[in-house]
Amino acid sequence: MKVVLLQMDVEWAHGKANREKAERMILGCPGADLYVLPEMFSTGFAVEPEACAEQNGESLEWMREMARRTQAAVCGSVAVKADDAFYNRMYFVKPDREVVAYDKRHLFTYGGEQLRYEKGMQRKVVEWRGFKFLLQVCYDLRFPVFARNVDDYDVAVYVANWPESRRRVWDILLKARAIENQCYVLGVNRVGNDPVCQYDGGTVAVSPYGKVIAECGDTAEEGCVVELDKESLNAFRKKFPVLLDRDEFSLIR
């Protein structure tokens, strides 16, 4: 499977401009099976969502159109208002318009996200062209129990607005999640600035061995391409069956 990870600078609270930029980046990397955008790619990380959270599904409809045009899946998170509440909602959109939505479980209390947004209650895995993808958003990366692979996914996808000041943590934990879960990890972060933070990227694909196999340049607005190999993943899990020795426990679903 060919995946394109899109590392972009996000213009603050300007959905139209950000969608247009993302569209140019997607069309500039043709032939993928999946395109992954950062967290809140249409607005930036808005902890006060009243002025910019989407109610009419503009970004979702755009994602559906891009999936149709490219005949690929498109993934990323958006600030949305639904049922009189706000959610940091990650969409995985397929070319037939099917949508799987995951609401961010671990809200970033250090930044006040929990004061405005409702946390998600369900863990989401989506199947696409022979792979199973676990959907995760930014701060979720710090909570390994919620992401524990119970032999139900092949790829963990983390979309983020992870600041430069904590970049080392991002780099380490992406590799840790790949190693402990015997899976590919895709980490897509933004670059640029918002009113609070600076972002220097760190968008990578990590192999089940914890090795970086594709990456964007620091601070660069660009896409990087990675090929995921299901046969080699299965062979590794069979040869070195770590997941079979995991501890038994229950996850919130």
Short mmCIF file of C-alpha atoms in Angstrom, two decimals:
data_model
loop_
_atom_site.label_atom_id
_atom_site.label_comp_id
_atom_site.label_asym_id
_atom_site.label_seq_id
_atom_site.Cartn_x
_atom_site.Cartn_y
_atom_site.Cartn_z
CA MET A 1 0.00 0.00 0.00
CA LYS A 2 1.26 3.47 -0.93
CA VAL A 3 0.64 6.18 1.68
CA VAL A 4 1.41 9.90 1.44
CA LEU A 5 1.98 11.82 4.68
CA LEU A 6 1.25 15.53 4.23
CA GLN A 7 3.18 17.93 6.45
CA MET A 8 1.71 21.40 6.04
CA ASP A 9 1.65 24.84 7.60
CA VAL A 10 -1.89 25.60 8.71
CA GLU A 11 -3.24 29.13 8.35
CA TRP A 12 -5.01 30.04 11.56
CA ALA A 13 -8.81 29.63 11.36
CA HIS A 14 -8.89 29.87 7.54
CA GLY A 15 -10.61 26.70 6.37
CA LYS A 16 -10.87 27.58 2.69
CA ALA A 17 -7.19 28.46 2.33
CA ASN A 18 -6.08 25.37 4.22
CA ARG A 19 -8.26 23.06 2.14
CA GLU A 20 -6.94 24.62 -1.06
CA LYS A 21 -3.35 24.12 0.09
CA ALA A 22 -4.05 20.52 1.12
CA GLU A 23 -5.67 19.89 -2.25
CA ARG A 24 -2.59 21.13 -4.10
CA MET A 25 -0.38 18.91 -1.96
CA ILE A 26 -2.56 15.84 -2.53
CA LEU A 27 -2.76 16.35 -6.29
CA GLY A 28 1.00 16.87 -6.35
CA CYS A 29 1.52 13.33 -5.02
CA PRO A 30 -0.64 11.17 -7.32
CA GLY A 31 -1.20 7.44 -7.19
CA ALA A 32 -1.47 6.82 -3.44
CA ASP A 33 -3.92 4.58 -1.61
CA LEU A 34 -4.12 6.87 1.41
CA TYR A 35 -3.40 10.55 2.14
CA VAL A 36 -2.95 11.63 5.77
CA LEU A 37 -3.32 15.25 6.92
CA PRO A 38 -2.46 16.78 10.33
CA GLU A 39 -4.73 17.35 13.30
CA MET A 40 -7.26 20.18 12.76
CA PHE A 41 -5.82 20.73 9.31
CA SER A 42 -8.50 23.28 8.38
CA THR A 43 -8.09 25.63 11.37
CA GLY A 44 -5.04 24.90 13.48
CA PHE A 45 -5.34 23.65 17.07
CA ALA A 46 -8.30 25.75 18.23
CA VAL A 47 -8.90 25.32 21.96
CA GLU A 48 -11.61 27.97 21.74
CA PRO A 49 -13.64 26.47 18.89
CA GLU A 50 -16.75 28.64 19.04
CA ALA A 51 -15.61 30.88 16.18
CA CYS A 52 -14.15 28.27 13.85
CA ALA A 53 -15.54 24.78 14.51
CA GLU A 54 -17.41 23.45 11.49
CA GLN A 55 -21.13 22.78 11.65
CA ASN A 56 -21.93 22.23 7.99
CA GLY A 57 -19.32 19.63 7.15
CA GLU A 58 -17.27 21.75 4.74
CA SER A 59 -14.02 19.88 5.32
CA LEU A 60 -15.73 16.50 5.39
CA GLU A 61 -17.35 17.16 2.02
CA TRP A 62 -14.01 18.32 0.67
CA MET A 63 -12.39 15.11 1.93
CA ARG A 64 -15.10 13.08 0.21
CA GLU A 65 -14.49 14.92 -3.04
CA MET A 66 -10.73 14.43 -2.80
CA ALA A 67 -11.20 10.73 -2.08
CA ARG A 68 -13.44 10.45 -5.12
CA ARG A 69 -11.02 12.32 -7.38
CA THR A 70 -7.94 10.39 -6.28
CA GLN A 71 -9.69 7.04 -5.71
CA ALA A 72 -7.83 6.91 -2.41
CA ALA A 73 -8.72 7.32 1.24
CA VAL A 74 -8.17 10.70 2.93
CA CYS A 75 -7.59 11.06 6.66
CA GLY A 76 -7.21 13.96 9.10
CA SER A 77 -8.93 15.68 12.01
CA VAL A 78 -11.28 18.67 12.11
CA ALA A 79 -12.82 20.81 14.85
CA VAL A 80 -16.56 20.22 14.58
CA LYS A 81 -19.74 21.20 16.39
CA ALA A 82 -22.40 18.49 16.63
CA ASP A 83 -25.38 18.11 18.95
CA ASP A 84 -24.46 21.34 20.77
CA ALA A 85 -20.99 20.04 21.63
CA PHE A 86 -17.51 20.40 20.15
CA TYR A 87 -15.32 17.49 19.06
CA ASN A 88 -11.80 17.06 17.73
CA ARG A 89 -12.97 14.56 15.13
CA MET A 90 -10.70 12.44 12.96
CA TYR A 91 -12.19 11.32 9.65
CA PHE A 92 -11.12 8.42 7.49
CA VAL A 93 -12.91 8.91 4.17
CA LYS A 94 -13.08 6.35 1.37
CA PRO A 95 -13.76 6.98 -2.35
CA ASP A 96 -17.28 5.54 -2.09
CA ARG A 97 -18.06 8.30 0.48
CA GLU A 98 -17.96 5.93 3.44
CA VAL A 99 -16.70 7.75 6.53
CA VAL A 100 -15.28 6.37 9.75
CA ALA A 101 -15.09 9.02 12.48
CA TYR A 102 -13.05 8.93 15.67
CA ASP A 103 -13.43 11.58 18.38
CA LYS A 104 -10.18 12.29 20.22
CA ARG A 105 -10.18 10.34 23.46
CA HIS A 106 -7.40 12.08 25.40
CA LEU A 107 -8.03 15.80 25.44
CA PHE A 108 -4.99 18.00 26.07
CA THR A 109 -5.64 19.36 29.58
CA TYR A 110 -2.35 21.30 29.63
CA GLY A 111 -3.75 23.42 26.81
CA GLY A 112 -7.34 23.55 28.07
CA GLU A 113 -8.81 21.37 25.31
CA GLN A 114 -11.03 19.53 27.81
CA LEU A 115 -12.77 22.80 28.74
CA ARG A 116 -14.37 23.15 25.30
CA TYR A 117 -14.40 19.70 23.70
CA GLU A 118 -16.14 16.45 24.52
CA LYS A 119 -13.87 13.40 24.62
CA GLY A 120 -14.54 10.37 22.47
CA MET A 121 -15.67 7.13 24.04
CA GLN A 122 -14.92 4.62 21.28
CA ARG A 123 -11.71 3.20 19.92
CA LYS A 124 -11.84 3.05 16.12
CA VAL A 125 -10.15 0.68 13.67
CA VAL A 126 -10.92 0.97 9.97
CA GLU A 127 -10.16 -1.51 7.19
CA TRP A 128 -8.83 -0.28 3.87
CA ARG A 129 -7.32 -2.26 1.00
CA GLY A 130 -6.11 -5.15 3.11
CA PHE A 131 -4.84 -3.14 6.10
CA LYS A 132 -6.46 -2.28 9.41
CA PHE A 133 -5.78 1.25 10.71
CA LEU A 134 -6.09 2.45 14.31
CA LEU A 135 -7.13 6.12 14.41
CA GLN A 136 -5.42 8.32 17.01
CA VAL A 137 -5.03 12.08 17.58
CA CYS A 138 -1.98 13.87 19.00
CA TYR A 139 -2.12 13.59 22.84
CA ASP A 140 -3.40 10.01 22.46
CA LEU A 141 0.22 9.14 21.69
CA ARG A 142 1.10 9.42 25.39
CA PHE A 143 -1.38 6.71 26.43
CA PRO A 144 -0.19 3.26 25.36
CA VAL A 145 -2.99 1.25 26.99
CA PHE A 146 -5.63 2.81 24.75
CA ALA A 147 -3.52 2.02 21.68
CA ARG A 148 -2.54 -1.48 22.75
CA ASN A 149 -2.68 -3.84 19.79
CA VAL A 150 -4.93 -6.76 20.66
CA ASP A 151 -4.19 -8.24 17.25
CA ASP A 152 -6.83 -5.96 15.71
CA TYR A 153 -4.78 -3.53 13.61
CA ASP A 154 -1.74 -3.27 11.34
CA VAL A 155 -1.09 0.48 11.27
CA ALA A 156 -1.51 3.16 13.94
CA VAL A 157 -2.14 6.65 12.53
CA TYR A 158 -1.35 9.67 14.69
CA VAL A 159 -2.30 13.13 13.40
CA ALA A 160 -1.03 16.04 15.45
CA ASN A 161 -0.28 19.64 16.24
CA TRP A 162 2.75 18.69 18.35
CA PRO A 163 4.90 21.70 19.28
CA GLU A 164 8.60 22.07 18.67
CA SER A 165 9.27 22.38 22.42
CA ARG A 166 8.18 18.76 22.97
CA ARG A 167 9.40 17.31 19.68
CA ARG A 168 11.79 14.81 21.28
CA VAL A 169 8.86 13.13 23.04
CA TRP A 170 6.99 12.80 19.73
CA ASP A 171 10.00 11.19 18.05
CA ILE A 172 10.52 8.66 20.84
CA LEU A 173 6.90 7.68 21.43
CA LEU A 174 6.11 7.05 17.77
CA LYS A 175 8.91 4.48 17.70
CA ALA A 176 7.79 2.99 21.00
CA ARG A 177 4.21 2.51 19.78
CA ALA A 178 5.52 0.74 16.66
CA ILE A 179 7.80 -1.60 18.60
CA GLU A 180 5.42 -2.54 21.39
CA ASN A 181 2.48 -3.11 19.05
CA GLN A 182 4.37 -4.78 16.18
CA CYS A 183 2.77 -2.41 13.71
CA TYR A 184 3.54 0.38 11.29
CA VAL A 185 3.11 3.84 12.80
CA LEU A 186 2.31 6.92 10.72
CA GLY A 187 2.85 10.22 12.53
CA VAL A 188 1.73 13.37 10.70
CA ASN A 189 2.51 16.71 12.32
CA ARG A 190 2.24 20.29 11.10
CA VAL A 191 4.85 23.03 10.66
CA GLY A 192 4.66 26.78 11.13
CA ASN A 193 3.12 28.83 13.95
CA ASP A 194 -0.20 29.45 15.64
CA PRO A 195 -0.98 32.09 18.29
CA VAL A 196 0.59 29.92 21.02
CA CYS A 197 3.15 27.47 19.60
CA GLN A 198 5.78 26.81 16.96
CA TYR A 199 5.82 23.53 15.05
CA ASP A 200 8.76 21.95 13.25
CA GLY A 201 7.19 18.82 11.79
CA GLY A 202 8.62 15.41 12.51
CA THR A 203 6.24 13.65 10.14
CA VAL A 204 7.42 10.05 9.79
CA ALA A 205 6.52 6.48 8.99
CA VAL A 206 7.98 3.93 11.40
CA SER A 207 8.36 0.22 10.71
CA PRO A 208 7.31 -2.51 13.19
CA TYR A 209 11.02 -2.73 14.09
CA GLY A 210 11.01 0.91 15.23
CA LYS A 211 12.96 2.15 12.21
CA VAL A 212 12.04 5.37 10.40
CA ILE A 213 11.32 4.34 6.81
CA ALA A 214 10.05 7.66 5.44
CA GLU A 215 10.10 11.22 6.73
CA CYS A 216 9.49 14.83 5.82
CA GLY A 217 12.18 17.42 6.32
CA ASP A 218 12.02 19.49 9.48
CA THR A 219 10.03 22.70 8.91
CA ALA A 220 9.30 21.71 5.28
CA GLU A 221 5.85 21.79 3.73
CA GLU A 222 5.90 18.58 1.75
CA GLY A 223 4.55 15.10 1.36
CA CYS A 224 6.54 11.95 1.94
CA VAL A 225 5.69 8.57 0.48
CA VAL A 226 5.87 5.20 2.21
CA GLU A 227 5.05 1.70 1.01
CA LEU A 228 3.47 -0.57 3.60
CA ASP A 229 4.06 -4.31 3.15
CA LYS A 230 1.46 -6.57 4.73
CA GLU A 231 3.33 -9.78 3.91
CA SER A 232 6.50 -8.69 5.68
CA LEU A 233 4.47 -7.49 8.67
CA ASN A 234 2.71 -10.84 8.98
CA ALA A 235 5.99 -12.70 8.58
CA PHE A 236 7.61 -10.66 11.37
CA ARG A 237 4.68 -11.27 13.71
CA LYS A 238 4.79 -15.00 12.97
CA LYS A 239 8.55 -15.26 13.44
CA PHE A 240 8.64 -13.15 16.61
CA PRO A 241 5.16 -13.51 18.16
CA VAL A 242 5.24 -10.74 20.76
CA LEU A 243 1.53 -10.04 20.48
CA LEU A 244 0.68 -13.60 21.50
CA ASP A 245 2.45 -12.99 24.83
CA ARG A 246 0.58 -9.78 25.66
CA ASP A 247 -1.23 -9.32 28.97
CA GLU A 248 -4.99 -9.67 28.95
CA PHE A 249 -7.04 -6.61 29.86
CA SER A 250 -10.14 -4.75 28.74
CA LEU A 251 -10.12 -1.51 26.75
CA ILE A 252 -12.84 1.13 26.65
CA ARG A 253 -14.54 0.73 23.31
#
